[in-house]
mmCIF file of C-alpha atoms and ligand atoms in Angstrom:
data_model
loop_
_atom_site.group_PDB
_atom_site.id
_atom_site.type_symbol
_atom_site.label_atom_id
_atom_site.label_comp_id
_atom_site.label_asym_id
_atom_site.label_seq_id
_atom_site.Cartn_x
_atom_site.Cartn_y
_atom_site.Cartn_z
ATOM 1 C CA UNK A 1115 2.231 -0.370 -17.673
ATOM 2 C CA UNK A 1116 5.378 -2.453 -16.731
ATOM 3 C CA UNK A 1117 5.460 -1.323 -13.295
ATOM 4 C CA UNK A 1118 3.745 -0.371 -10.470
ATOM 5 C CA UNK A 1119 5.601 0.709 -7.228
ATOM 6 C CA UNK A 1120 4.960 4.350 -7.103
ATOM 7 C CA UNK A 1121 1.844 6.859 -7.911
ATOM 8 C CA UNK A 1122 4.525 8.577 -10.679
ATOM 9 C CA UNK A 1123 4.090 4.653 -12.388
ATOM 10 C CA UNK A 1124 0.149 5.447 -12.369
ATOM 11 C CA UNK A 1125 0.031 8.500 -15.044
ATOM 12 C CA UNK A 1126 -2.775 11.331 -14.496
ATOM 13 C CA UNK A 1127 -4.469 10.566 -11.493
ATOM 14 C CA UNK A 1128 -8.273 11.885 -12.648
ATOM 15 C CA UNK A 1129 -7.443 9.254 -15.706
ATOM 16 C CA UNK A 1130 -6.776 6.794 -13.324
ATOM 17 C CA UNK A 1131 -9.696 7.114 -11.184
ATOM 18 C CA UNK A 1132 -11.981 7.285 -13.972
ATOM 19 C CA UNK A 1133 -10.581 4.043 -15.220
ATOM 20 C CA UNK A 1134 -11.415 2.692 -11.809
ATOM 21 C CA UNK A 1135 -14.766 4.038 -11.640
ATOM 22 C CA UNK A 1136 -15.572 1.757 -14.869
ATOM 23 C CA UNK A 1137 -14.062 -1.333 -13.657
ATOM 24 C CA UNK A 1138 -16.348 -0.819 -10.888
ATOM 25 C CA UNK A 1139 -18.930 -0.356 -12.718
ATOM 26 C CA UNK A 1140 -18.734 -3.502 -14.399
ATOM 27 C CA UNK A 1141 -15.314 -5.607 -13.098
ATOM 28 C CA UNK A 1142 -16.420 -8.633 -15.627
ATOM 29 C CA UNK A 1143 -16.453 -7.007 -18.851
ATOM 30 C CA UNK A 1144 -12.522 -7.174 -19.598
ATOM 31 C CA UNK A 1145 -12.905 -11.663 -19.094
ATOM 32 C CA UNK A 1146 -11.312 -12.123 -22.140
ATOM 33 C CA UNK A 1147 -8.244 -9.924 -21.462
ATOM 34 C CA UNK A 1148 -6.774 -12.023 -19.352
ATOM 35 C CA UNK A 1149 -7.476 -15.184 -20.558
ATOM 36 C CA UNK A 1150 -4.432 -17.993 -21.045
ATOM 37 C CA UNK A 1151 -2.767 -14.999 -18.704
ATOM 38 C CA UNK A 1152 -1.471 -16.247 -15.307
ATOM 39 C CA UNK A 1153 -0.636 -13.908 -12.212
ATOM 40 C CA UNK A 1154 1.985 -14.992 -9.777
ATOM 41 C CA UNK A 1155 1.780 -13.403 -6.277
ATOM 42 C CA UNK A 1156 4.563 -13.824 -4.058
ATOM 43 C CA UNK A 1157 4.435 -12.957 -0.831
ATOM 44 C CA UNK A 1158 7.133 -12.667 1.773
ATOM 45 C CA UNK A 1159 4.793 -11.270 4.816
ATOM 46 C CA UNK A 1160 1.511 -11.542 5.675
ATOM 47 C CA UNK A 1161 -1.583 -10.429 4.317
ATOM 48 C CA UNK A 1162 -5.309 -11.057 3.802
ATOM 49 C CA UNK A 1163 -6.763 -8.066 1.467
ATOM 50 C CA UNK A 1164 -3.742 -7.953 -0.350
ATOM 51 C CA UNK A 1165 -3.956 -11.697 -1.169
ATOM 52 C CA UNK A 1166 -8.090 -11.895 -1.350
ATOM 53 C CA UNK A 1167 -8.827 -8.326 -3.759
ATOM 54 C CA UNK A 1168 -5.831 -9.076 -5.929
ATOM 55 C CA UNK A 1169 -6.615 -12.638 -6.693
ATOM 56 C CA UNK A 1170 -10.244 -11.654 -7.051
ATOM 57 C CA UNK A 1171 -9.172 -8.445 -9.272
ATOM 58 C CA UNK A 1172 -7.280 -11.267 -11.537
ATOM 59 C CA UNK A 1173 -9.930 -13.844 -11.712
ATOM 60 C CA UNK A 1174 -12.766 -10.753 -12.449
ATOM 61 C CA UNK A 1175 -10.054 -10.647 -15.974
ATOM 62 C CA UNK A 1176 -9.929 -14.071 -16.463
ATOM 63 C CA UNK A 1177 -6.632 -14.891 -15.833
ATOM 64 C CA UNK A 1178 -5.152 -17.852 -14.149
ATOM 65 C CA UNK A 1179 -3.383 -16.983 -10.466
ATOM 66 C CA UNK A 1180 -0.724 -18.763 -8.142
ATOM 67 C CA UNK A 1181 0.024 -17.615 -4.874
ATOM 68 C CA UNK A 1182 3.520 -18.602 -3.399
ATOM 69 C CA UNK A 1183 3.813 -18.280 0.411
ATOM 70 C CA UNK A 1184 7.802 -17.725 0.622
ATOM 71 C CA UNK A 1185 7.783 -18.771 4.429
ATOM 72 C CA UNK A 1186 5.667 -21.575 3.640
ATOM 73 C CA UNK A 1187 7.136 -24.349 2.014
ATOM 74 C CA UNK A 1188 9.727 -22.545 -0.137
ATOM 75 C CA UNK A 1189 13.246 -22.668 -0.051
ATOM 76 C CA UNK A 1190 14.613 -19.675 2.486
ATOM 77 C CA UNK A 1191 15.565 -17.368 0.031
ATOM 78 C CA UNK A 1192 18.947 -15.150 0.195
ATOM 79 C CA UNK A 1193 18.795 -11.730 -1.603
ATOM 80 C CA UNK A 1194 22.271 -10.452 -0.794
ATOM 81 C CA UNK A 1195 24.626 -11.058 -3.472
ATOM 82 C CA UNK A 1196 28.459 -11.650 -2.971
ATOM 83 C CA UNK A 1197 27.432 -14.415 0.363
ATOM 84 C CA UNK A 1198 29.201 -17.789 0.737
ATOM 85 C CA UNK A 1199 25.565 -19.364 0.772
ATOM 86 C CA UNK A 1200 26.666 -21.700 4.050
ATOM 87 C CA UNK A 1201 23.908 -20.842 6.586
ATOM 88 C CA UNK A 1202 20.010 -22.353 6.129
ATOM 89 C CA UNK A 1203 18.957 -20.263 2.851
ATOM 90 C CA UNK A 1204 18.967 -22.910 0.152
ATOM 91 C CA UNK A 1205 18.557 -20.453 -2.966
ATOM 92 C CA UNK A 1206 19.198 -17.151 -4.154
ATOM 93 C CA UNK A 1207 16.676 -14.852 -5.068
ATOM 94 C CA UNK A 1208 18.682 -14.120 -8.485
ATOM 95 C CA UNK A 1209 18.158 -17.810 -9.880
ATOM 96 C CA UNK A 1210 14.669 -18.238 -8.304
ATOM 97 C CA UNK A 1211 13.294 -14.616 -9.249
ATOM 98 C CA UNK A 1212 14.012 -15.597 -13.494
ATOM 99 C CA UNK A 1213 12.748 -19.289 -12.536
ATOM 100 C CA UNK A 1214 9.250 -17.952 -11.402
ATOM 101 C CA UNK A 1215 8.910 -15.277 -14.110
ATOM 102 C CA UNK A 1216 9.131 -18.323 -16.745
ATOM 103 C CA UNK A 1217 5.733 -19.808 -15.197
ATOM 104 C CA UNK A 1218 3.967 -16.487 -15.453
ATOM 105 C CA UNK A 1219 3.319 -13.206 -17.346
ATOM 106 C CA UNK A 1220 2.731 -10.544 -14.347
ATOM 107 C CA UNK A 1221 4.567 -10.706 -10.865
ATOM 108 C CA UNK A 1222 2.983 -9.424 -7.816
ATOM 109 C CA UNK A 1223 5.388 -9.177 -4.881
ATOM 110 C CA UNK A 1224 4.767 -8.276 -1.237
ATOM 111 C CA UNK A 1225 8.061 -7.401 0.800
ATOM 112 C CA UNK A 1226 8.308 -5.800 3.989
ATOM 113 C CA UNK A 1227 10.768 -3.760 5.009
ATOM 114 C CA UNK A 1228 12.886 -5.138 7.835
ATOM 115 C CA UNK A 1229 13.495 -2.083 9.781
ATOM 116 C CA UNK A 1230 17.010 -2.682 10.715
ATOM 117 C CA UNK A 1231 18.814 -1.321 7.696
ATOM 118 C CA UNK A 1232 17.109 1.903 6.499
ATOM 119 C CA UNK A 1233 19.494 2.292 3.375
ATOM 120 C CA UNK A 1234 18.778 -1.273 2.342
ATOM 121 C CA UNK A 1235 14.795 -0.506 2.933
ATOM 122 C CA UNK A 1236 14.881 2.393 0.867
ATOM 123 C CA UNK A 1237 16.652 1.328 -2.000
ATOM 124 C CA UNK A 1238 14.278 -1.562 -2.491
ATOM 125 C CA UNK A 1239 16.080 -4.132 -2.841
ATOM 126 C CA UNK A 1240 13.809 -7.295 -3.604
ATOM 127 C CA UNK A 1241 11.265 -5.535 -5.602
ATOM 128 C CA UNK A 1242 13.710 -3.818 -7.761
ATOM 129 C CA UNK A 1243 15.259 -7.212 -8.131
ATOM 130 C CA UNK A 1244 12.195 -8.436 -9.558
ATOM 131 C CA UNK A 1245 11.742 -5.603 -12.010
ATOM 132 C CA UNK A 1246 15.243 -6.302 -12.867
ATOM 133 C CA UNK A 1247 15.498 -9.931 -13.381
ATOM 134 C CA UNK A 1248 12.051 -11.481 -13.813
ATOM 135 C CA UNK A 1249 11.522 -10.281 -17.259
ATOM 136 C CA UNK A 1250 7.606 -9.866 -16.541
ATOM 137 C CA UNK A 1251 5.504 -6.289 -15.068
ATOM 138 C CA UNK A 1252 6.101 -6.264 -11.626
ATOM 139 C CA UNK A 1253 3.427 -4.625 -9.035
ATOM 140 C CA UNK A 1254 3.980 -3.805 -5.531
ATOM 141 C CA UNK A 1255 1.777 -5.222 -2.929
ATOM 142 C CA UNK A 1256 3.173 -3.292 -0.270
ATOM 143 C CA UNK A 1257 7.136 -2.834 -0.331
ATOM 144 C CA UNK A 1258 9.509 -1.658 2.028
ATOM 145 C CA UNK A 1259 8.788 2.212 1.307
ATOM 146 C CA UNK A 1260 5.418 2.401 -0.604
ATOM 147 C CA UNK A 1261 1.868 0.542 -0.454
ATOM 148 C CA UNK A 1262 0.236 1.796 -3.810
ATOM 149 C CA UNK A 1263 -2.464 -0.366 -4.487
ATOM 150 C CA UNK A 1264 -3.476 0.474 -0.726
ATOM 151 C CA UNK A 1265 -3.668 4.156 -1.680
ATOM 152 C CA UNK A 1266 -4.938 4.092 -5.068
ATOM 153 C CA UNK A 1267 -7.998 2.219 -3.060
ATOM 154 C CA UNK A 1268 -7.904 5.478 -0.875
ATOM 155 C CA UNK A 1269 -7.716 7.794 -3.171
ATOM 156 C CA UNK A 1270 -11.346 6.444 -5.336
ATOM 157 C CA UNK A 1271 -13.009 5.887 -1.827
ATOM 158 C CA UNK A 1272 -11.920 9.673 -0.964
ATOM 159 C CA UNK A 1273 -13.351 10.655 -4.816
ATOM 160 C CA UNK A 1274 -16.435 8.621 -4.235
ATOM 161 C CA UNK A 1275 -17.199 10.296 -0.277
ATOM 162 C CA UNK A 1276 -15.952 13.726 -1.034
ATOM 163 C CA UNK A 1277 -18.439 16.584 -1.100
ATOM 164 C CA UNK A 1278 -15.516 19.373 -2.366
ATOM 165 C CA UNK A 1279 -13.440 19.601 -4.974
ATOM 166 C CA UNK A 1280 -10.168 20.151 -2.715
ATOM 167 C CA UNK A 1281 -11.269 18.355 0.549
ATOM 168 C CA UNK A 1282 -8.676 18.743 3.452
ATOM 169 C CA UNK A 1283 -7.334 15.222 4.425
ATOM 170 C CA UNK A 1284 -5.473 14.615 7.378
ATOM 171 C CA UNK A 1285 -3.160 11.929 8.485
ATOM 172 C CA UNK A 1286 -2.399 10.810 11.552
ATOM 173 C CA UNK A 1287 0.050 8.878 13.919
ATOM 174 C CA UNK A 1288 -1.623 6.776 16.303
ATOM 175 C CA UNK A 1289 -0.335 4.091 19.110
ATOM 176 C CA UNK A 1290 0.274 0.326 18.093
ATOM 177 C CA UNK A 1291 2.214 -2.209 20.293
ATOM 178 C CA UNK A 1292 4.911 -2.818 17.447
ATOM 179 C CA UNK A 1293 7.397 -0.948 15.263
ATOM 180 C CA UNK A 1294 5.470 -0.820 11.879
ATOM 181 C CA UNK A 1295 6.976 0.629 8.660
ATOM 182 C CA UNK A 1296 6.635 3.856 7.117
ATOM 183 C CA UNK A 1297 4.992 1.975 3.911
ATOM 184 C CA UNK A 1298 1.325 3.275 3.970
ATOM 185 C CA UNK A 1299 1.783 6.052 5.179
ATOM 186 C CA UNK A 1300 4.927 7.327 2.703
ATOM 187 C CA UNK A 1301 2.034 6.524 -0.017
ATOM 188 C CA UNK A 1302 -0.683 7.442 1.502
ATOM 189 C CA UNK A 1303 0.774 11.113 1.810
ATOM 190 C CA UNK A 1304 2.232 10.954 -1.898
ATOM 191 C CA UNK A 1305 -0.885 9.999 -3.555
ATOM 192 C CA UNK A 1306 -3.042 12.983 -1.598
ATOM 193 C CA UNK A 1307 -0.578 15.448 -2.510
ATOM 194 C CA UNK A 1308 -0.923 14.222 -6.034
ATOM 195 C CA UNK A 1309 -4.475 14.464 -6.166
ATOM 196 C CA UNK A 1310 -4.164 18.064 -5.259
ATOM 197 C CA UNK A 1311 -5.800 17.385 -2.153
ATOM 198 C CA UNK A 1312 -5.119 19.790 0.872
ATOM 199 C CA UNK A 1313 -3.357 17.627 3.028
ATOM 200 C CA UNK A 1314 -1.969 17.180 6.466
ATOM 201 C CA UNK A 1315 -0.134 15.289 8.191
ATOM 202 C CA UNK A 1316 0.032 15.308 12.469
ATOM 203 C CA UNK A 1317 2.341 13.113 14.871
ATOM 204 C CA UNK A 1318 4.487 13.304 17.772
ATOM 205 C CA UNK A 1319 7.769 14.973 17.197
ATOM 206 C CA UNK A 1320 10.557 12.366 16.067
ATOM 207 C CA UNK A 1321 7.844 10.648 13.815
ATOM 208 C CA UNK A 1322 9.045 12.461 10.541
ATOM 209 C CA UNK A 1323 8.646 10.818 7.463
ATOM 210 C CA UNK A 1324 11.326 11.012 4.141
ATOM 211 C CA UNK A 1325 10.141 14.484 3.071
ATOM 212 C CA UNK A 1326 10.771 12.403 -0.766
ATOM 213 C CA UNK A 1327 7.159 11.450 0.162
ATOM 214 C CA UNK A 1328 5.530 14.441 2.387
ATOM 215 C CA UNK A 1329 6.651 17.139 0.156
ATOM 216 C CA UNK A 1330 3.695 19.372 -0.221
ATOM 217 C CA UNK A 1331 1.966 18.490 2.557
ATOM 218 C CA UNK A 1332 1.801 20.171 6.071
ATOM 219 C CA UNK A 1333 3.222 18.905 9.565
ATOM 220 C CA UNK A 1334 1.377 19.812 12.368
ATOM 221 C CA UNK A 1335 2.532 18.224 15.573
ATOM 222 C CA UNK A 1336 -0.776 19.691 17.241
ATOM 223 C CA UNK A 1337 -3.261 16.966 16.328
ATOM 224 C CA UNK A 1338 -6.171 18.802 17.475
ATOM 225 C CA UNK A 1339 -5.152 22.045 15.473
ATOM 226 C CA UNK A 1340 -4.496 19.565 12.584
ATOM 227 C CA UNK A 1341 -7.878 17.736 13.035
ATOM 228 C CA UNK A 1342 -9.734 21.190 12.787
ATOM 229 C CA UNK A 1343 -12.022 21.265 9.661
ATOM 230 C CA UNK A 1344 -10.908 17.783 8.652
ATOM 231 C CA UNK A 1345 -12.909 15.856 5.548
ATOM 232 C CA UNK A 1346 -11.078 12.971 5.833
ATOM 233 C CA UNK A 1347 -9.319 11.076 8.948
ATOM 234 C CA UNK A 1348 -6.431 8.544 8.148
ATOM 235 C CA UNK A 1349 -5.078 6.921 11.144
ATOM 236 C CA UNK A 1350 -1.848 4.828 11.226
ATOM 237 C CA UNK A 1351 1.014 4.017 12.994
ATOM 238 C CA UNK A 1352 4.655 3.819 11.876
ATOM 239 C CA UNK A 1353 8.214 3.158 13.296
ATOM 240 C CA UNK A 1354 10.630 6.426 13.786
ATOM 241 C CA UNK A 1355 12.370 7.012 9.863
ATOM 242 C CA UNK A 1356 14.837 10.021 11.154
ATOM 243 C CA UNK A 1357 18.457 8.420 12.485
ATOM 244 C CA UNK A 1358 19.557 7.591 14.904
ATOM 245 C CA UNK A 1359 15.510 5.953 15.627
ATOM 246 C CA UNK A 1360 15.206 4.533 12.584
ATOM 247 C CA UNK A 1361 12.597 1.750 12.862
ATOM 248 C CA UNK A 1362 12.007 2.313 16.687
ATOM 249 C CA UNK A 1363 9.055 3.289 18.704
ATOM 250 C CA UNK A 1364 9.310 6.367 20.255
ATOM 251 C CA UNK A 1365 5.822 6.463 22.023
ATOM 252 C CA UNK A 1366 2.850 4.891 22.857
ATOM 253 C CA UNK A 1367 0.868 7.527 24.069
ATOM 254 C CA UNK A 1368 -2.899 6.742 23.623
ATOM 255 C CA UNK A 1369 -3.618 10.302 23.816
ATOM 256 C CA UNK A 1370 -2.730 9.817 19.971
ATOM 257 C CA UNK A 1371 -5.879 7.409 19.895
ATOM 258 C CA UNK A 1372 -8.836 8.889 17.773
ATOM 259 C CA UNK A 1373 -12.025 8.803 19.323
ATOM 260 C CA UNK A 1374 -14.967 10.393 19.113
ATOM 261 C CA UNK A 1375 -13.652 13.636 20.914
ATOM 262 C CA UNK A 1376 -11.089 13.693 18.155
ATOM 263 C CA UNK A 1377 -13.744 13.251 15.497
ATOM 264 C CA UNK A 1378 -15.429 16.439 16.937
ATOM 265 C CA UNK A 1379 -12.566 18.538 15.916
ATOM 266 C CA UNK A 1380 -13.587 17.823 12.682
ATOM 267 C CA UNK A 1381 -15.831 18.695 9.797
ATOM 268 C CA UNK A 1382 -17.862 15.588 10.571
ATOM 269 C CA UNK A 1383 -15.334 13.839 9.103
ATOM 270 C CA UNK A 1384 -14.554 10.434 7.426
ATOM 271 C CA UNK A 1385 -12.566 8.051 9.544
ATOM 272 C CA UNK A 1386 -10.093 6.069 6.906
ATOM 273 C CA UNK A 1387 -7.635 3.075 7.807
ATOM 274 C CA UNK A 1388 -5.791 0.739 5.416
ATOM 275 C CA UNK A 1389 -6.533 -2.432 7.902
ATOM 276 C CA UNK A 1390 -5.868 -4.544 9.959
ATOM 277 C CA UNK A 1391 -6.477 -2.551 13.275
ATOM 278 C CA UNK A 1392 -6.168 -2.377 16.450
ATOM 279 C CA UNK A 1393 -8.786 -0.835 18.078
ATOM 280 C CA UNK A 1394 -8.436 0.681 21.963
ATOM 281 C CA UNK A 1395 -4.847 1.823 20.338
ATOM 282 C CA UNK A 1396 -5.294 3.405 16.579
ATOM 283 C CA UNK A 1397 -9.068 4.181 16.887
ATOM 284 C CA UNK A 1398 -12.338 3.591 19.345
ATOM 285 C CA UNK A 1399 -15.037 0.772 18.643
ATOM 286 C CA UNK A 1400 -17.203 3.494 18.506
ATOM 287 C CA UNK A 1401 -15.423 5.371 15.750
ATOM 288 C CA UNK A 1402 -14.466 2.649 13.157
ATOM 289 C CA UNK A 1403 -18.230 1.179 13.645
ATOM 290 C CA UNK A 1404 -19.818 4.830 13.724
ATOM 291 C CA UNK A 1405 -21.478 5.861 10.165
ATOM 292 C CA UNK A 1406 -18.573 8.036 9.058
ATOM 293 C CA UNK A 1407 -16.393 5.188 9.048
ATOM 294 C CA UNK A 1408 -15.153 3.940 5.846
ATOM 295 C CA UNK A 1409 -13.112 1.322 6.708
ATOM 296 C CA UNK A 1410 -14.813 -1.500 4.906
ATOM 297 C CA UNK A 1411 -15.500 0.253 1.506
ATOM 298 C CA UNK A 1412 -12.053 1.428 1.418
ATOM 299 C CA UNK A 1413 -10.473 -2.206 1.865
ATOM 300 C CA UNK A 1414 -13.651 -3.761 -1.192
ATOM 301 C CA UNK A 1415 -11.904 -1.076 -3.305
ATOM 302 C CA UNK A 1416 -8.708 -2.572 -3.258
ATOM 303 C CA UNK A 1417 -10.319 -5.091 -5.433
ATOM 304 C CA UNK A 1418 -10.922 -2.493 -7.902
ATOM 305 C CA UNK A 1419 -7.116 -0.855 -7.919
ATOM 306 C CA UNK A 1420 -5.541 -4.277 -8.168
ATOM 307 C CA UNK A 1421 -7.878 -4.870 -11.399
ATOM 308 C CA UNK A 1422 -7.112 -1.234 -12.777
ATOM 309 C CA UNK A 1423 -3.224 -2.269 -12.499
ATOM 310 C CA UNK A 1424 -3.524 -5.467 -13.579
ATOM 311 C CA UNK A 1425 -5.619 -4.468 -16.724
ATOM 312 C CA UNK A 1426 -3.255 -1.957 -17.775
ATOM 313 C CA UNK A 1427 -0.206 -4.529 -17.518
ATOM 314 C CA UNK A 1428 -2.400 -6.839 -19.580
ATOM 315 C CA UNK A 1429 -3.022 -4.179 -22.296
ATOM 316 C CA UNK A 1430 0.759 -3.169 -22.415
ATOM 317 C CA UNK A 1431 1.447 -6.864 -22.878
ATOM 318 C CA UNK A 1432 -0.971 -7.585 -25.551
ATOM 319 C CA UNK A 1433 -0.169 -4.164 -27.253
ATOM 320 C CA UNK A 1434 3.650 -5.204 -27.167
ATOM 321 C CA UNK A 1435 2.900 -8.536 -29.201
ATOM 322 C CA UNK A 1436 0.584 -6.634 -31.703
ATOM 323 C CA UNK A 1437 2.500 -4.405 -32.013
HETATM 324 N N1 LIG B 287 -4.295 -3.170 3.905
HETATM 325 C C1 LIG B 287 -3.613 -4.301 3.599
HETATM 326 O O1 LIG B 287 -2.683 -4.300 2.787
HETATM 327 O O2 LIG B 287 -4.094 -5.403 4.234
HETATM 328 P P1 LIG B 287 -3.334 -6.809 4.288
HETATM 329 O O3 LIG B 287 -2.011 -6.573 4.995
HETATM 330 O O4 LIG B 287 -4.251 -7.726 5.056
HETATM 331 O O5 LIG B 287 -3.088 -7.294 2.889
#
């Protein structure tokens, strides 16, 4: 694997999730793998699972990791290309981008998108930068338009709780106080419909996402009628994606809120969120503490898909030099 930004980058998914299973089952036994191997992760935004399970995930392989805090005592980077470079960014992300991938073998990169350009969010500009220039695998650890590690985690909670073969998983929009991005969610959806999963997805109207990552689920702007029979409840908020609204919020309604009267609509479902949360806005204390909630084994498995990735990038290395 040289890359990971997208579920297509993951191969069968039943493969995959198999493969995760067995790390799980016993995340030390690959040690030597990544021995003498070091793991940069950069991050531009803020995280704590992201930073926590994929540093654990590396260490559980043996390999050495540095964390670089770009905000933090790095020089302010500039990723546009063409700029007279007069203002307070000291570097450009095309010298420092080869610079770090000569201090490590795999490149993990968190990048947000910045909600004010929706063409440059969804080209993906810094992460395809670093797949371009660094010379090393790059994984995503939540880009502008995708959060795969987030929903490979999902999708082997959902395979470990389910009690069906097709269980019907819906997703949807809830109230938050600030315009978040379409990343989870445009993953979340992709890697359900992937799985063959019967999915939907429910929100006010305005809250489209890019049908490049609904397709083949449906929209039901009803979220009761969309809760109805539910396996599986994923709750999240995102900013507007369809112009002119792009990146704006459009409401704040807390009837959007799941609570335990949503829940009811249900098949005595699972409540799922990617984390952090607010509660009182995306979801009740007494949902996301109730016994349905899988909040906190959902967020230990992102230990597991950060080691899955990581092993695979390791094996494509170490199959490239024996080879
Ligand atoms: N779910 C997730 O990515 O959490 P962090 O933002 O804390 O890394």
């Amino acid at each position: 694997m040289k890359k990971f930004t997208t579920v297509a980058d993951m191969g069968p998914l039943d493969k995959a999730v198999a493969e995760a299973l067995e790390v799980k089952r016993n995340r030390f036994a690959w040690q030597s793998l990544g021995r003498n191997y070091t793991l940069l992760m950069i991050f531009f935004n803020s995280s704590l699972r992201t930073r926590l399970s994929t540093q654990k995930a590396a260490m559980n392989l043996g390999m050495n990791v540095i964390v670089l805090d770009v905000n933090q005592g790095a020089w302010k980077l500039e990723t546009e290309r063409g700029v007279i470079m007069d203002g307070d960014k000291a570097e450009h992300l095309l010298e420092a981008i080869p610079v770090m991938g000569s201090y490590c073998d795999i490149i993990g990169v968190r990048s947000f998108a910045s909600l004010k350009d929706k063409a440059e969010d969804y080209e993906e500009r810094v992460i395809n930068q670093f797949i371009k220039y660094s010379g090393r695998p790059v994984f995503s650890m939540e880009a502008a338009t995708g959060h795969p590690l987030q929903s490979f985690a999902d999708l082997i909670t959902i395979e470990e709780h389910k009690t069906k073969p097709v269980p019907k998983v819906v997703m949807t929009w809830a109230p938050h106080p600030r315009a978040l991005p379409q990343a989870v969610p445009n993953s979340f959806v992709q890697w359900m419909v992937a799985a063959g999963y019967d999915v939907t997805v429910t929100h006010p109207e305005g809250y489209e996402l890019d049908e490049a990552f609904t397709r083949g689920a449906k929209i039901e702007y009803d979220q009761d009628r969309a809760l109805a029979g539910a396996d599986f409840v994923y709750a999240k908020n995102w900013s507007a994606y369809a112009d002119p609204n792009y990146g704006k919020i459009l409401s704040t309604s807390r009837e959007w809120t799941v609570d335990a009267t949503k829940m009811a609509f249900t098949d005595n479902a699972y409540f799922m969120h990617c984390l952090p949360v607010r509660r009182g806005m995306i979801v009740t204390d007494d949902v996301i503490e109730g016994p349905r909630s899988l909040v906190i084994p959902e967020a230990a498995n992102r230990e597991i898909s950060a080691q899955t990735v990581i092993k695979r990038m390791l094996e494509s290395i170490q199959d490239g030099r024996n080879g």
